[in-house]
Amino acid sequence: MAGGRSRDLGPVGHAKVGRHAPLVHAPSRVDKGAGSVYHGTVAWGLLAGASFYGMGSPLVIDVGSLLFAGRPMSLDERVEVPPFSTFTFPQPAHVRLDLRRVDRGIQIDGTLEVDVAGTCDRCLEDVTVPMTVEVEERFDPPSGTSDPFGENNVLNGTSLDVSDLVRQLAASALPRMLCSGDCRGLCDICGLSKNAGGGCTCPPVHTEGDHGESQVENPPVEDA
């Protein structure tokens, strides 16, 4: 997954993420059975109301009954998201996922909602942007040698690492950070923000043939 790449989603981010990843085999564990619904809050490795394995991950659930008996599962969790590059996530992400078996693998659909904190890409002021990610993930049996650092580590045998899945989804869907759609950016002369209250007091600069303010506004960045 490409790290640090952002999409120009404006003040409110909404992204759709989907991929196929192989499944890595590992010893099976016991889950909560058919129609399992997990509810809880993950914070500092503590979880209420879910199958939980604390070794190396804040939230890992067992999906054995789904893989072997085809029993669907649902998950509704608050999951901490670690900082990524210059972005932080002040509150846990709200994750709602439906899991079902597809052939020999698992299809995961749902949503991830989280606030992303960073600096405005135009004026560098602090800004927090809400982001919603529509999740469409499929994990299939491996076709070859697996990458120990790859996406497939989200599902290892019958253990689904929800925390790592959330981390990858959030990192892959980061929005372009803007304090507002009409942010004027930084002044080319004094370097201060040209927004109201931003500190720039530079007078308009006129050039030949220019009948108005010629300080160049930072133009909106086109979508990639």
mmCIF file of C-alpha atoms in Angstrom:
data_model
loop_
_atom_site.group_PDB
_atom_site.id
_atom_site.type_symbol
_atom_site.label_atom_id
_atom_site.label_comp_id
_atom_site.label_asym_id
_atom_site.label_seq_id
_atom_site.Cartn_x
_atom_site.Cartn_y
_atom_site.Cartn_z
ATOM 1 C CA MET A 1 0.000 0.000 0.000
ATOM 2 C CA ALA A 2 1.413 3.369 -0.980
ATOM 3 C CA GLY A 3 2.386 5.341 2.106
ATOM 4 C CA GLY A 4 1.681 9.024 2.457
ATOM 5 C CA ARG A 5 -0.325 9.410 -0.733
ATOM 6 C CA SER A 6 -3.311 11.679 -0.301
ATOM 7 C CA ARG A 7 -6.387 12.422 -2.363
ATOM 8 C CA ASP A 8 -7.920 15.863 -2.845
ATOM 9 C CA LEU A 9 -11.226 15.284 -1.108
ATOM 10 C CA GLY A 10 -11.715 18.842 0.197
ATOM 11 C CA PRO A 11 -12.728 19.699 3.743
ATOM 12 C CA VAL A 12 -14.641 16.415 4.069
ATOM 13 C CA GLY A 13 -13.017 13.191 2.964
ATOM 14 C CA HIS A 14 -14.917 10.258 1.492
ATOM 15 C CA ALA A 15 -13.003 7.452 -0.108
ATOM 16 C CA LYS A 16 -13.692 3.970 -1.355
ATOM 17 C CA VAL A 17 -11.042 1.358 -0.750
ATOM 18 C CA GLY A 18 -10.975 -2.167 -2.111
ATOM 19 C CA ARG A 19 -8.378 -4.793 -2.784
ATOM 20 C CA HIS A 20 -7.668 -8.494 -2.974
ATOM 21 C CA ALA A 21 -5.108 -9.983 -0.641
ATOM 22 C CA PRO A 22 -4.010 -13.574 -0.014
ATOM 23 C CA LEU A 23 -4.701 -15.369 3.226
ATOM 24 C CA VAL A 24 -1.784 -16.648 5.307
ATOM 25 C CA HIS A 25 -2.320 -19.929 7.132
ATOM 26 C CA ALA A 26 -1.772 -20.150 10.881
ATOM 27 C CA PRO A 27 -3.112 -22.283 13.771
ATOM 28 C CA SER A 28 -6.861 -21.819 14.235
ATOM 29 C CA ARG A 29 -8.447 -20.377 17.369
ATOM 30 C CA VAL A 30 -11.892 -20.356 18.889
ATOM 31 C CA ASP A 31 -14.303 -17.548 17.994
ATOM 32 C CA LYS A 32 -17.742 -16.527 19.272
ATOM 33 C CA GLY A 33 -19.769 -18.582 16.811
ATOM 34 C CA ALA A 34 -22.598 -17.797 14.402
ATOM 35 C CA GLY A 35 -23.894 -14.295 14.000
ATOM 36 C CA SER A 36 -21.160 -12.864 16.182
ATOM 37 C CA VAL A 37 -21.353 -9.146 16.865
ATOM 38 C CA TYR A 38 -18.458 -7.439 18.600
ATOM 39 C CA HIS A 39 -18.982 -4.179 20.454
ATOM 40 C CA GLY A 40 -16.350 -2.364 22.448
ATOM 41 C CA THR A 41 -13.767 0.349 22.696
ATOM 42 C CA VAL A 42 -10.112 -0.289 22.023
ATOM 43 C CA ALA A 43 -7.707 1.879 24.003
ATOM 44 C CA TRP A 44 -4.158 1.052 25.009
ATOM 45 C CA GLY A 45 -4.763 -2.613 24.234
ATOM 46 C CA LEU A 46 -7.899 -2.936 26.380
ATOM 47 C CA LEU A 47 -11.101 -4.211 24.793
ATOM 48 C CA ALA A 48 -14.615 -4.922 26.032
ATOM 49 C CA GLY A 49 -16.866 -7.520 24.424
ATOM 50 C CA ALA A 50 -14.786 -9.213 21.715
ATOM 51 C CA SER A 51 -12.525 -12.162 21.121
ATOM 52 C CA PHE A 52 -9.183 -10.567 21.766
ATOM 53 C CA TYR A 53 -5.544 -11.545 21.525
ATOM 54 C CA GLY A 54 -3.169 -9.010 23.034
ATOM 55 C CA MET A 55 0.096 -10.298 21.598
ATOM 56 C CA GLY A 56 1.338 -7.563 19.278
ATOM 57 C CA SER A 57 -2.056 -6.168 18.305
ATOM 58 C CA PRO A 58 -4.795 -4.213 20.120
ATOM 59 C CA LEU A 59 -7.638 -6.021 18.335
ATOM 60 C CA VAL A 60 -7.467 -9.454 16.731
ATOM 61 C CA ILE A 61 -10.599 -11.563 16.279
ATOM 62 C CA ASP A 62 -10.915 -15.197 15.300
ATOM 63 C CA VAL A 63 -12.880 -15.936 12.135
ATOM 64 C CA GLY A 64 -12.653 -19.723 12.238
ATOM 65 C CA SER A 65 -16.406 -20.366 12.160
ATOM 66 C CA LEU A 66 -16.707 -18.071 9.147
ATOM 67 C CA LEU A 67 -13.945 -19.798 7.194
ATOM 68 C CA PHE A 68 -14.891 -23.366 8.054
ATOM 69 C CA ALA A 69 -18.677 -23.209 8.506
ATOM 70 C CA GLY A 70 -19.563 -20.136 6.464
ATOM 71 C CA ARG A 71 -21.122 -18.322 9.414
ATOM 72 C CA PRO A 72 -21.282 -14.556 8.733
ATOM 73 C CA MET A 73 -19.927 -12.140 11.315
ATOM 74 C CA SER A 74 -20.396 -8.449 12.055
ATOM 75 C CA LEU A 75 -18.118 -6.053 13.877
ATOM 76 C CA ASP A 76 -18.889 -2.643 15.383
ATOM 77 C CA GLU A 77 -15.826 -1.178 17.113
ATOM 78 C CA ARG A 78 -13.950 1.943 18.139
ATOM 79 C CA VAL A 79 -10.345 1.347 17.132
ATOM 80 C CA GLU A 80 -7.327 3.524 17.846
ATOM 81 C CA VAL A 81 -5.406 4.578 14.721
ATOM 82 C CA PRO A 82 -1.676 5.316 15.129
ATOM 83 C CA PRO A 83 -0.155 8.495 13.632
ATOM 84 C CA PHE A 84 0.861 8.244 9.990
ATOM 85 C CA SER A 85 3.405 10.599 8.413
ATOM 86 C CA THR A 86 2.246 14.108 9.448
ATOM 87 C CA PHE A 87 -1.312 12.965 10.175
ATOM 88 C CA THR A 88 -2.828 12.056 13.528
ATOM 89 C CA PHE A 89 -6.202 10.638 14.512
ATOM 90 C CA PRO A 90 -7.469 12.357 17.692
ATOM 91 C CA GLN A 91 -10.317 9.915 18.361
ATOM 92 C CA PRO A 92 -10.714 6.183 17.733
ATOM 93 C CA ALA A 93 -12.117 5.261 14.340
ATOM 94 C CA HIS A 94 -15.688 3.957 14.237
ATOM 95 C CA VAL A 95 -15.511 0.721 12.289
ATOM 96 C CA ARG A 96 -18.559 -1.217 11.096
ATOM 97 C CA LEU A 97 -17.784 -4.344 9.101
ATOM 98 C CA ASP A 98 -19.719 -7.324 7.752
ATOM 99 C CA LEU A 99 -17.689 -10.459 7.073
ATOM 100 C CA ARG A 100 -18.780 -13.365 4.878
ATOM 101 C CA ARG A 101 -17.080 -16.301 3.246
ATOM 102 C CA VAL A 102 -16.567 -16.129 -0.504
ATOM 103 C CA ASP A 103 -15.236 -19.353 -2.030
ATOM 104 C CA ARG A 104 -12.255 -20.148 0.214
ATOM 105 C CA GLY A 105 -11.658 -16.562 1.278
ATOM 106 C CA ILE A 106 -13.359 -13.719 3.134
ATOM 107 C CA GLN A 107 -15.225 -10.683 1.824
ATOM 108 C CA ILE A 108 -15.255 -7.677 4.172
ATOM 109 C CA ASP A 109 -17.659 -4.790 3.529
ATOM 110 C CA GLY A 110 -18.519 -1.794 5.647
ATOM 111 C CA THR A 111 -17.410 1.681 6.650
ATOM 112 C CA LEU A 112 -14.667 3.379 8.619
ATOM 113 C CA GLU A 113 -15.235 6.860 10.040
ATOM 114 C CA VAL A 114 -12.432 8.839 11.642
ATOM 115 C CA ASP A 115 -11.258 12.427 12.113
ATOM 116 C CA VAL A 116 -7.870 13.227 10.566
ATOM 117 C CA ALA A 117 -5.768 16.011 12.099
ATOM 118 C CA GLY A 118 -2.948 17.782 10.296
ATOM 119 C CA THR A 119 -2.088 21.121 8.724
ATOM 120 C CA CYS A 120 -3.882 22.874 5.889
ATOM 121 C CA ASP A 121 -2.020 22.257 2.642
ATOM 122 C CA ARG A 122 -2.373 25.930 1.656
ATOM 123 C CA CYS A 123 -2.021 28.052 4.812
ATOM 124 C CA LEU A 124 -0.394 25.510 7.176
ATOM 125 C CA GLU A 125 -2.926 26.163 9.941
ATOM 126 C CA ASP A 126 -4.001 23.231 12.088
ATOM 127 C CA VAL A 127 -7.104 21.537 10.738
ATOM 128 C CA THR A 128 -9.174 18.440 11.470
ATOM 129 C CA VAL A 129 -11.066 16.783 8.623
ATOM 130 C CA PRO A 130 -13.703 14.037 8.990
ATOM 131 C CA MET A 131 -13.043 11.074 6.716
ATOM 132 C CA THR A 132 -15.313 8.204 5.698
ATOM 133 C CA VAL A 133 -13.914 5.126 3.994
ATOM 134 C CA GLU A 134 -16.181 2.623 2.257
ATOM 135 C CA VAL A 135 -14.588 -0.770 2.722
ATOM 136 C CA GLU A 136 -14.611 -3.538 0.112
ATOM 137 C CA GLU A 137 -11.889 -6.031 0.976
ATOM 138 C CA ARG A 138 -11.393 -9.606 -0.142
ATOM 139 C CA PHE A 139 -8.805 -12.011 1.214
ATOM 140 C CA ASP A 140 -8.111 -15.173 -0.786
ATOM 141 C CA PRO A 141 -5.943 -18.247 -0.168
ATOM 142 C CA PRO A 142 -2.267 -17.701 -1.070
ATOM 143 C CA SER A 143 -1.001 -18.464 -4.563
ATOM 144 C CA GLY A 144 2.682 -18.262 -3.698
ATOM 145 C CA THR A 145 5.207 -17.034 -1.183
ATOM 146 C CA SER A 146 3.756 -14.388 1.104
ATOM 147 C CA ASP A 147 5.320 -11.073 2.007
ATOM 148 C CA PRO A 148 5.854 -10.923 5.795
ATOM 149 C CA PHE A 149 5.308 -7.147 5.664
ATOM 150 C CA GLY A 150 2.425 -7.151 3.178
ATOM 151 C CA GLU A 151 -1.313 -6.539 3.348
ATOM 152 C CA ASN A 152 -1.975 -10.246 3.801
ATOM 153 C CA ASN A 153 -0.834 -10.012 7.426
ATOM 154 C CA VAL A 154 -4.271 -8.576 8.214
ATOM 155 C CA LEU A 155 -5.634 -12.127 7.949
ATOM 156 C CA ASN A 156 -3.330 -14.822 9.255
ATOM 157 C CA GLY A 157 -4.953 -18.241 9.346
ATOM 158 C CA THR A 158 -8.168 -17.653 11.288
ATOM 159 C CA SER A 159 -6.940 -14.489 13.027
ATOM 160 C CA LEU A 160 -8.175 -11.179 11.614
ATOM 161 C CA ASP A 161 -6.072 -8.217 12.752
ATOM 162 C CA VAL A 162 -8.716 -5.501 12.773
ATOM 163 C CA SER A 163 -6.325 -2.863 14.085
ATOM 164 C CA ASP A 164 -3.891 -3.390 11.223
ATOM 165 C CA LEU A 165 -6.736 -3.413 8.698
ATOM 166 C CA VAL A 166 -8.001 -0.088 10.055
ATOM 167 C CA ARG A 167 -4.491 1.379 9.998
ATOM 168 C CA GLN A 168 -3.993 0.400 6.349
ATOM 169 C CA LEU A 169 -7.426 1.632 5.283
ATOM 170 C CA ALA A 170 -6.945 5.010 6.963
ATOM 171 C CA ALA A 171 -3.455 5.459 5.514
ATOM 172 C CA SER A 172 -4.621 4.609 1.982
ATOM 173 C CA ALA A 173 -7.533 7.069 1.964
ATOM 174 C CA LEU A 174 -6.045 10.209 3.523
ATOM 175 C CA PRO A 175 -7.804 13.342 2.233
ATOM 176 C CA ARG A 176 -6.193 16.561 1.091
ATOM 177 C CA MET A 177 -6.205 18.783 4.162
ATOM 178 C CA LEU A 178 -7.913 22.160 3.650
ATOM 179 C CA CYS A 179 -9.160 24.526 6.354
ATOM 180 C CA SER A 180 -11.815 25.658 3.854
ATOM 181 C CA GLY A 181 -12.486 25.445 0.158
ATOM 182 C CA ASP A 182 -11.650 29.140 -0.321
ATOM 183 C CA CYS A 183 -8.440 29.177 1.730
ATOM 184 C CA ARG A 184 -6.150 31.895 0.262
ATOM 185 C CA GLY A 185 -2.909 30.244 1.314
ATOM 186 C CA LEU A 186 0.331 31.990 2.267
ATOM 187 C CA CYS A 187 1.517 35.406 1.100
ATOM 188 C CA ASP A 188 4.434 35.253 -1.352
ATOM 189 C CA ILE A 189 5.936 38.361 0.281
ATOM 190 C CA CYS A 190 5.686 37.927 4.069
ATOM 191 C CA GLY A 191 4.928 34.229 4.242
ATOM 192 C CA LEU A 192 1.911 34.697 6.515
ATOM 193 C CA SER A 193 -1.601 33.453 5.900
ATOM 194 C CA LYS A 194 -3.727 35.655 3.638
ATOM 195 C CA ASN A 195 -6.926 34.433 5.290
ATOM 196 C CA ALA A 196 -8.844 36.761 7.624
ATOM 197 C CA GLY A 197 -6.884 37.013 10.859
ATOM 198 C CA GLY A 198 -3.925 35.218 9.303
ATOM 199 C CA GLY A 199 -1.465 38.074 9.853
ATOM 200 C CA CYS A 200 -0.674 39.172 6.287
ATOM 201 C CA THR A 201 -0.906 42.980 5.916
ATOM 202 C CA CYS A 202 0.975 43.312 2.636
ATOM 203 C CA PRO A 203 -0.593 45.779 0.163
ATOM 204 C CA PRO A 204 -1.625 44.558 -3.262
ATOM 205 C CA VAL A 205 1.232 44.556 -5.759
ATOM 206 C CA HIS A 206 0.438 46.028 -9.167
ATOM 207 C CA THR A 207 2.236 45.170 -12.375
ATOM 208 C CA GLU A 208 1.981 46.583 -15.891
ATOM 209 C CA GLY A 209 -1.457 45.903 -17.287
ATOM 210 C CA ASP A 210 -2.730 44.817 -13.879
ATOM 211 C CA HIS A 211 -5.746 46.796 -12.686
ATOM 212 C CA GLY A 212 -6.255 44.919 -9.441
ATOM 213 C CA GLU A 213 -4.535 42.882 -6.818
ATOM 214 C CA SER A 214 -1.781 40.799 -8.356
ATOM 215 C CA GLN A 215 -0.714 38.783 -5.364
ATOM 216 C CA VAL A 216 -1.166 35.307 -6.714
ATOM 217 C CA GLU A 217 -3.668 33.212 -4.837
ATOM 218 C CA ASN A 218 -2.559 29.674 -4.237
ATOM 219 C CA PRO A 219 -4.683 27.856 -6.820
ATOM 220 C CA PRO A 220 -6.730 24.818 -5.874
ATOM 221 C CA VAL A 221 -4.821 21.617 -6.513
ATOM 222 C CA GLU A 222 -6.404 19.454 -9.151
ATOM 223 C CA ASP A 223 -7.450 15.929 -8.255
ATOM 224 C CA ALA A 224 -4.805 13.346 -9.055
#
